[in-house]
Amino acid sequence: IDFEVEFTGKAYVVTKAAVRERGVATTAGGQLGGIAPVDDPAPPFQLIDQDGNPRSLEEWRGKVAFLDFIWTRCPGPCPILTGLHVDVQRKLPESLRERVRFVSISLDPVRDTPAVLREYAQKRGADLANWSFLTGEPDAVDAVIKSYGVGSAKAPDGQIEHVVATFLIDPNGQIARRYIGLEGHDPAELLRDIERLVT
């Protein structure tokens, strides 16, 4: 699919969309059946955040983690996804914010350095008080991408193909929900699901 987006000052909005081809097999290696399943333990990781600090999934045990995969040069789905999650973050009641951690893992660790991730986050209005944008050595990041089953492959034009997926991880480290595709990311539903796990 080809599409165009506009930035309204608060969010990215798709203004045009056209299907280029149907039934084309992806080279990304991410298929719906391969995505880490609900009720399984969330695969662990150790990466670095937008400030260069080491971060692991284990350190957020006891909190709800809201985990997605993005790359900063993405022309559409990733900034749209981040915008949707910024909306959820802003609407989260203040009393619950300390018990929720938003996590975005880069699919492009070579280009997405901590500084690049920080700039991406700030441009999109993410509150870094409870949101970590993670990167690391390519092998380490690739292992995390594979463990969550979202796939990642560079197309000839430099685009990174992957499954758009977000994982809601409960305080015990289990995957409670998966949200697949942009259409599966309704902010009101995401907020309800997060609040249900926190309270």
PDB file of C-alpha atoms in Angstrom:
ATOM      1  CA  ILE A   1       0.000   0.000   0.000  1.00  0.00           C
ATOM      2  CA  ASP A   2       1.147   3.557  -0.755  1.00  0.00           C
ATOM      3  CA  PHE A   3      -0.073   6.363   1.464  1.00  0.00           C
ATOM      4  CA  GLU A   4       0.546   9.983   2.319  1.00  0.00           C
ATOM      5  CA  VAL A   5       0.515  11.501   5.786  1.00  0.00           C
ATOM      6  CA  GLU A   6       0.230  15.027   7.093  1.00  0.00           C
ATOM      7  CA  PHE A   7       1.298  16.294  10.493  1.00  0.00           C
ATOM      8  CA  THR A   8      -1.486  18.358  12.120  1.00  0.00           C
ATOM      9  CA  GLY A   9       0.771  19.688  14.852  1.00  0.00           C
ATOM     10  CA  LYS A  10      -0.483  17.019  17.249  1.00  0.00           C
ATOM     11  CA  ALA A  11      -0.649  13.814  15.234  1.00  0.00           C
ATOM     12  CA  TYR A  12       0.087  12.210  11.877  1.00  0.00           C
ATOM     13  CA  VAL A  13      -3.007  11.699   9.720  1.00  0.00           C
ATOM     14  CA  VAL A  14      -3.226   9.477   6.624  1.00  0.00           C
ATOM     15  CA  THR A  15      -4.630  11.680   3.835  1.00  0.00           C
ATOM     16  CA  LYS A  16      -4.367   9.318   0.845  1.00  0.00           C
ATOM     17  CA  ALA A  17      -4.010   5.557   0.455  1.00  0.00           C
ATOM     18  CA  ALA A  18      -3.823   3.246  -2.554  1.00  0.00           C
ATOM     19  CA  VAL A  19      -3.231  -0.502  -2.792  1.00  0.00           C
ATOM     20  CA  ARG A  20      -0.215  -1.256  -5.023  1.00  0.00           C
ATOM     21  CA  GLU A  21      -0.357  -5.059  -5.018  1.00  0.00           C
ATOM     22  CA  ARG A  22      -2.434  -7.759  -3.371  1.00  0.00           C
ATOM     23  CA  GLY A  23      -1.329 -11.123  -2.053  1.00  0.00           C
ATOM     24  CA  VAL A  24       2.377 -10.291  -2.114  1.00  0.00           C
ATOM     25  CA  ALA A  25       4.461 -12.418   0.226  1.00  0.00           C
ATOM     26  CA  THR A  26       6.492 -10.436   2.725  1.00  0.00           C
ATOM     27  CA  THR A  27      10.246 -10.883   2.957  1.00  0.00           C
ATOM     28  CA  ALA A  28      10.275  -9.631   6.504  1.00  0.00           C
ATOM     29  CA  GLY A  29       9.863 -13.024   8.087  1.00  0.00           C
ATOM     30  CA  GLY A  30       7.115 -11.665  10.347  1.00  0.00           C
ATOM     31  CA  GLN A  31       3.872 -13.578  10.061  1.00  0.00           C
ATOM     32  CA  LEU A  32       0.861 -13.478  12.342  1.00  0.00           C
ATOM     33  CA  GLY A  33       1.392 -17.088  13.407  1.00  0.00           C
ATOM     34  CA  GLY A  34       4.968 -16.354  14.440  1.00  0.00           C
ATOM     35  CA  ILE A  35       4.218 -13.455  16.783  1.00  0.00           C
ATOM     36  CA  ALA A  36       4.822 -14.117  20.475  1.00  0.00           C
ATOM     37  CA  PRO A  37       1.513 -15.481  21.800  1.00  0.00           C
ATOM     38  CA  VAL A  38      -0.820 -14.166  24.463  1.00  0.00           C
ATOM     39  CA  ASP A  39      -0.419 -15.777  27.907  1.00  0.00           C
ATOM     40  CA  ASP A  40       3.240 -16.642  27.229  1.00  0.00           C
ATOM     41  CA  PRO A  41       6.050 -14.968  29.185  1.00  0.00           C
ATOM     42  CA  ALA A  42       7.249 -11.868  27.341  1.00  0.00           C
ATOM     43  CA  PRO A  43      10.702 -12.566  25.851  1.00  0.00           C
ATOM     44  CA  PRO A  44      13.401 -10.830  27.935  1.00  0.00           C
ATOM     45  CA  PHE A  45      15.841  -8.269  26.549  1.00  0.00           C
ATOM     46  CA  GLN A  46      18.738  -6.036  27.563  1.00  0.00           C
ATOM     47  CA  LEU A  47      19.208  -2.933  25.397  1.00  0.00           C
ATOM     48  CA  ILE A  48      20.043   0.767  25.856  1.00  0.00           C
ATOM     49  CA  ASP A  49      17.671   3.711  25.974  1.00  0.00           C
ATOM     50  CA  GLN A  50      17.603   7.194  24.435  1.00  0.00           C
ATOM     51  CA  ASP A  51      20.035   8.381  27.141  1.00  0.00           C
ATOM     52  CA  GLY A  52      22.484   5.509  26.665  1.00  0.00           C
ATOM     53  CA  ASN A  53      21.381   3.758  29.860  1.00  0.00           C
ATOM     54  CA  PRO A  54      21.066  -0.044  29.970  1.00  0.00           C
ATOM     55  CA  ARG A  55      17.456  -1.216  30.186  1.00  0.00           C
ATOM     56  CA  SER A  56      15.862  -4.631  30.549  1.00  0.00           C
ATOM     57  CA  LEU A  57      12.301  -5.893  30.567  1.00  0.00           C
ATOM     58  CA  GLU A  58      12.942  -7.388  34.004  1.00  0.00           C
ATOM     59  CA  GLU A  59      13.380  -3.950  35.618  1.00  0.00           C
ATOM     60  CA  TRP A  60       9.722  -3.135  34.855  1.00  0.00           C
ATOM     61  CA  ARG A  61       8.381  -6.260  36.562  1.00  0.00           C
ATOM     62  CA  GLY A  62       5.475  -5.176  38.758  1.00  0.00           C
ATOM     63  CA  LYS A  63       4.420  -2.590  36.174  1.00  0.00           C
ATOM     64  CA  VAL A  64       2.400  -2.874  32.996  1.00  0.00           C
ATOM     65  CA  ALA A  65       4.673  -2.623  29.933  1.00  0.00           C
ATOM     66  CA  PHE A  66       3.317  -1.388  26.611  1.00  0.00           C
ATOM     67  CA  LEU A  67       5.855  -2.556  24.002  1.00  0.00           C
ATOM     68  CA  ASP A  68       6.074  -1.765  20.279  1.00  0.00           C
ATOM     69  CA  PHE A  69       8.665  -1.808  17.466  1.00  0.00           C
ATOM     70  CA  ILE A  70       9.499   1.241  15.321  1.00  0.00           C
ATOM     71  CA  TRP A  71      12.236   2.784  13.183  1.00  0.00           C
ATOM     72  CA  THR A  72      12.743   6.537  13.063  1.00  0.00           C
ATOM     73  CA  ARG A  73      13.058   6.998   9.292  1.00  0.00           C
ATOM     74  CA  CYS A  74       9.773   5.153   8.677  1.00  0.00           C
ATOM     75  CA  PRO A  75       7.618   7.195   6.260  1.00  0.00           C
ATOM     76  CA  GLY A  76       4.269   6.328   7.773  1.00  0.00           C
ATOM     77  CA  PRO A  77       3.174   3.458  10.024  1.00  0.00           C
ATOM     78  CA  CYS A  78       5.772   3.933  12.787  1.00  0.00           C
ATOM     79  CA  PRO A  79       5.196   7.658  13.452  1.00  0.00           C
ATOM     80  CA  ILE A  80       1.446   7.037  13.229  1.00  0.00           C
ATOM     81  CA  LEU A  81       1.774   4.220  15.778  1.00  0.00           C
ATOM     82  CA  THR A  82       3.889   6.395  18.068  1.00  0.00           C
ATOM     83  CA  GLY A  83       1.303   9.172  17.748  1.00  0.00           C
ATOM     84  CA  LEU A  84      -1.480   6.790  18.781  1.00  0.00           C
ATOM     85  CA  HIS A  85       0.527   5.684  21.800  1.00  0.00           C
ATOM     86  CA  VAL A  86       1.345   9.289  22.747  1.00  0.00           C
ATOM     87  CA  ASP A  87      -2.426   9.864  22.797  1.00  0.00           C
ATOM     88  CA  VAL A  88      -2.844   6.882  25.147  1.00  0.00           C
ATOM     89  CA  GLN A  89       0.012   8.107  27.351  1.00  0.00           C
ATOM     90  CA  ARG A  90      -1.508  11.589  27.661  1.00  0.00           C
ATOM     91  CA  LYS A  91      -4.934  10.199  28.571  1.00  0.00           C
ATOM     92  CA  LEU A  92      -3.601   7.828  31.203  1.00  0.00           C
ATOM     93  CA  PRO A  93      -4.750   9.039  34.647  1.00  0.00           C
ATOM     94  CA  GLU A  94      -1.934  10.646  36.626  1.00  0.00           C
ATOM     95  CA  SER A  95      -2.480   8.160  39.458  1.00  0.00           C
ATOM     96  CA  LEU A  96      -1.588   5.254  37.140  1.00  0.00           C
ATOM     97  CA  ARG A  97       1.364   6.706  35.206  1.00  0.00           C
ATOM     98  CA  GLU A  98       4.076   5.420  37.538  1.00  0.00           C
ATOM     99  CA  ARG A  99       2.716   1.892  37.137  1.00  0.00           C
ATOM    100  CA  VAL A 100       2.905   1.848  33.317  1.00  0.00           C
ATOM    101  CA  ARG A 101       6.022   1.779  31.123  1.00  0.00           C
ATOM    102  CA  PHE A 102       5.861   2.529  27.404  1.00  0.00           C
ATOM    103  CA  VAL A 103       8.671   0.843  25.470  1.00  0.00           C
ATOM    104  CA  SER A 104       9.614   1.262  21.790  1.00  0.00           C
ATOM    105  CA  ILE A 105      12.366  -0.912  20.330  1.00  0.00           C
ATOM    106  CA  SER A 106      14.111   0.220  17.150  1.00  0.00           C
ATOM    107  CA  LEU A 107      14.141  -2.049  14.107  1.00  0.00           C
ATOM    108  CA  ASP A 108      17.099  -0.059  12.725  1.00  0.00           C
ATOM    109  CA  PRO A 109      19.767  -0.060  15.464  1.00  0.00           C
ATOM    110  CA  VAL A 110      22.596   1.082  13.173  1.00  0.00           C
ATOM    111  CA  ARG A 111      20.905   4.398  12.352  1.00  0.00           C
ATOM    112  CA  ASP A 112      18.717   4.718  15.428  1.00  0.00           C
ATOM    113  CA  THR A 113      21.318   5.768  17.957  1.00  0.00           C
ATOM    114  CA  PRO A 114      20.196   6.924  21.414  1.00  0.00           C
ATOM    115  CA  ALA A 115      20.390  10.567  20.260  1.00  0.00           C
ATOM    116  CA  VAL A 116      18.282   9.872  17.161  1.00  0.00           C
ATOM    117  CA  LEU A 117      15.686   8.040  19.253  1.00  0.00           C
ATOM    118  CA  ARG A 118      15.536  10.913  21.745  1.00  0.00           C
ATOM    119  CA  GLU A 119      14.917  13.406  18.932  1.00  0.00           C
ATOM    120  CA  TYR A 120      12.230  11.147  17.416  1.00  0.00           C
ATOM    121  CA  ALA A 121      10.490  10.829  20.796  1.00  0.00           C
ATOM    122  CA  GLN A 122      10.599  14.552  21.526  1.00  0.00           C
ATOM    123  CA  LYS A 123       9.274  15.510  18.086  1.00  0.00           C
ATOM    124  CA  ARG A 124       6.267  13.273  18.635  1.00  0.00           C
ATOM    125  CA  GLY A 125       5.510  14.464  22.146  1.00  0.00           C
ATOM    126  CA  ALA A 126       6.379  11.280  24.041  1.00  0.00           C
ATOM    127  CA  ASP A 127       6.847  11.830  27.785  1.00  0.00           C
ATOM    128  CA  LEU A 128      10.187  10.174  28.496  1.00  0.00           C
ATOM    129  CA  ALA A 129       9.452  10.046  32.221  1.00  0.00           C
ATOM    130  CA  ASN A 130       7.743   6.705  31.586  1.00  0.00           C
ATOM    131  CA  TRP A 131       8.652   5.845  27.987  1.00  0.00           C
ATOM    132  CA  SER A 132      11.912   4.205  26.900  1.00  0.00           C
ATOM    133  CA  PHE A 133      13.083   4.155  23.271  1.00  0.00           C
ATOM    134  CA  LEU A 134      15.556   1.304  22.945  1.00  0.00           C
ATOM    135  CA  THR A 135      18.375   0.312  20.630  1.00  0.00           C
ATOM    136  CA  GLY A 136      21.607  -1.653  20.946  1.00  0.00           C
ATOM    137  CA  GLU A 137      24.069  -3.797  19.080  1.00  0.00           C
ATOM    138  CA  PRO A 138      22.473  -5.126  15.858  1.00  0.00           C
ATOM    139  CA  ASP A 139      22.771  -8.769  16.954  1.00  0.00           C
ATOM    140  CA  ALA A 140      21.129  -8.041  20.292  1.00  0.00           C
ATOM    141  CA  VAL A 141      18.274  -6.094  18.687  1.00  0.00           C
ATOM    142  CA  ASP A 142      17.800  -8.769  16.026  1.00  0.00           C
ATOM    143  CA  ALA A 143      17.455 -11.419  18.735  1.00  0.00           C
ATOM    144  CA  VAL A 144      14.682  -9.390  20.408  1.00  0.00           C
ATOM    145  CA  ILE A 145      12.880  -8.823  17.091  1.00  0.00           C
ATOM    146  CA  LYS A 146      12.971 -12.557  16.386  1.00  0.00           C
ATOM    147  CA  SER A 147      11.842 -13.499  19.881  1.00  0.00           C
ATOM    148  CA  TYR A 148       8.729 -11.333  19.500  1.00  0.00           C
ATOM    149  CA  GLY A 149       8.158 -12.566  15.939  1.00  0.00           C
ATOM    150  CA  VAL A 150       7.585  -9.186  14.306  1.00  0.00           C
ATOM    151  CA  GLY A 151      10.127  -9.761  11.509  1.00  0.00           C
ATOM    152  CA  SER A 152      12.447  -7.187  10.018  1.00  0.00           C
ATOM    153  CA  ALA A 153      13.894  -7.023   6.508  1.00  0.00           C
ATOM    154  CA  LYS A 154      15.238  -4.185   4.413  1.00  0.00           C
ATOM    155  CA  ALA A 155      13.619  -3.752   1.025  1.00  0.00           C
ATOM    156  CA  PRO A 156      15.732  -2.615  -1.978  1.00  0.00           C
ATOM    157  CA  ASP A 157      14.465   0.958  -1.508  1.00  0.00           C
ATOM    158  CA  GLY A 158      15.713   1.032   2.102  1.00  0.00           C
ATOM    159  CA  GLN A 159      12.313   0.542   3.705  1.00  0.00           C
ATOM    160  CA  ILE A 160      12.116  -1.890   6.612  1.00  0.00           C
ATOM    161  CA  GLU A 161       9.324  -4.418   6.315  1.00  0.00           C
ATOM    162  CA  HIS A 162       7.832  -5.678   9.565  1.00  0.00           C
ATOM    163  CA  VAL A 163       4.588  -6.591  11.268  1.00  0.00           C
ATOM    164  CA  VAL A 164       3.037  -3.618  13.073  1.00  0.00           C
ATOM    165  CA  ALA A 165       2.450  -5.098  16.514  1.00  0.00           C
ATOM    166  CA  THR A 166       2.195  -3.896  20.095  1.00  0.00           C
ATOM    167  CA  PHE A 167       2.364  -6.105  23.170  1.00  0.00           C
ATOM    168  CA  LEU A 168       0.641  -5.376  26.463  1.00  0.00           C
ATOM    169  CA  ILE A 169       2.664  -7.117  29.185  1.00  0.00           C
ATOM    170  CA  ASP A 170       1.166  -7.609  32.623  1.00  0.00           C
ATOM    171  CA  PRO A 171       2.985  -6.922  35.936  1.00  0.00           C
ATOM    172  CA  ASN A 172       4.046 -10.596  36.120  1.00  0.00           C
ATOM    173  CA  GLY A 173       5.786 -10.417  32.730  1.00  0.00           C
ATOM    174  CA  GLN A 174       3.106 -12.293  30.755  1.00  0.00           C
ATOM    175  CA  ILE A 175       1.795 -11.099  27.384  1.00  0.00           C
ATOM    176  CA  ALA A 176      -1.796 -10.078  28.145  1.00  0.00           C
ATOM    177  CA  ARG A 177      -2.807  -8.670  24.728  1.00  0.00           C
ATOM    178  CA  ARG A 178      -1.419  -8.178  21.222  1.00  0.00           C
ATOM    179  CA  TYR A 179      -2.528  -5.428  18.858  1.00  0.00           C
ATOM    180  CA  ILE A 180      -1.811  -6.102  15.187  1.00  0.00           C
ATOM    181  CA  GLY A 181      -1.865  -3.511  12.388  1.00  0.00           C
ATOM    182  CA  LEU A 182      -2.678   0.181  12.763  1.00  0.00           C
ATOM    183  CA  GLU A 183      -6.403  -0.548  12.589  1.00  0.00           C
ATOM    184  CA  GLY A 184      -6.027  -2.720  15.683  1.00  0.00           C
ATOM    185  CA  HIS A 185      -4.673   0.189  17.729  1.00  0.00           C
ATOM    186  CA  ASP A 186      -7.761   2.046  18.944  1.00  0.00           C
ATOM    187  CA  PRO A 187      -6.515   4.452  21.662  1.00  0.00           C
ATOM    188  CA  ALA A 188      -9.694   4.131  23.732  1.00  0.00           C
ATOM    189  CA  GLU A 189      -9.432   0.333  23.739  1.00  0.00           C
ATOM    190  CA  LEU A 190      -5.716   0.423  24.523  1.00  0.00           C
ATOM    191  CA  LEU A 191      -6.346   2.760  27.446  1.00  0.00           C
ATOM    192  CA  ARG A 192      -9.107   0.522  28.821  1.00  0.00           C
ATOM    193  CA  ASP A 193      -6.883  -2.558  28.560  1.00  0.00           C
ATOM    194  CA  ILE A 194      -3.985  -0.824  30.328  1.00  0.00           C
ATOM    195  CA  GLU A 195      -6.203   0.483  33.111  1.00  0.00           C
ATOM    196  CA  ARG A 196      -7.748  -2.975  33.581  1.00  0.00           C
ATOM    197  CA  LEU A 197      -4.302  -4.513  34.175  1.00  0.00           C
ATOM    198  CA  VAL A 198      -3.059  -1.741  36.450  1.00  0.00           C
ATOM    199  CA  THR A 199      -6.086  -1.581  38.746  1.00  0.00           C
TER     200      THR A 199
END
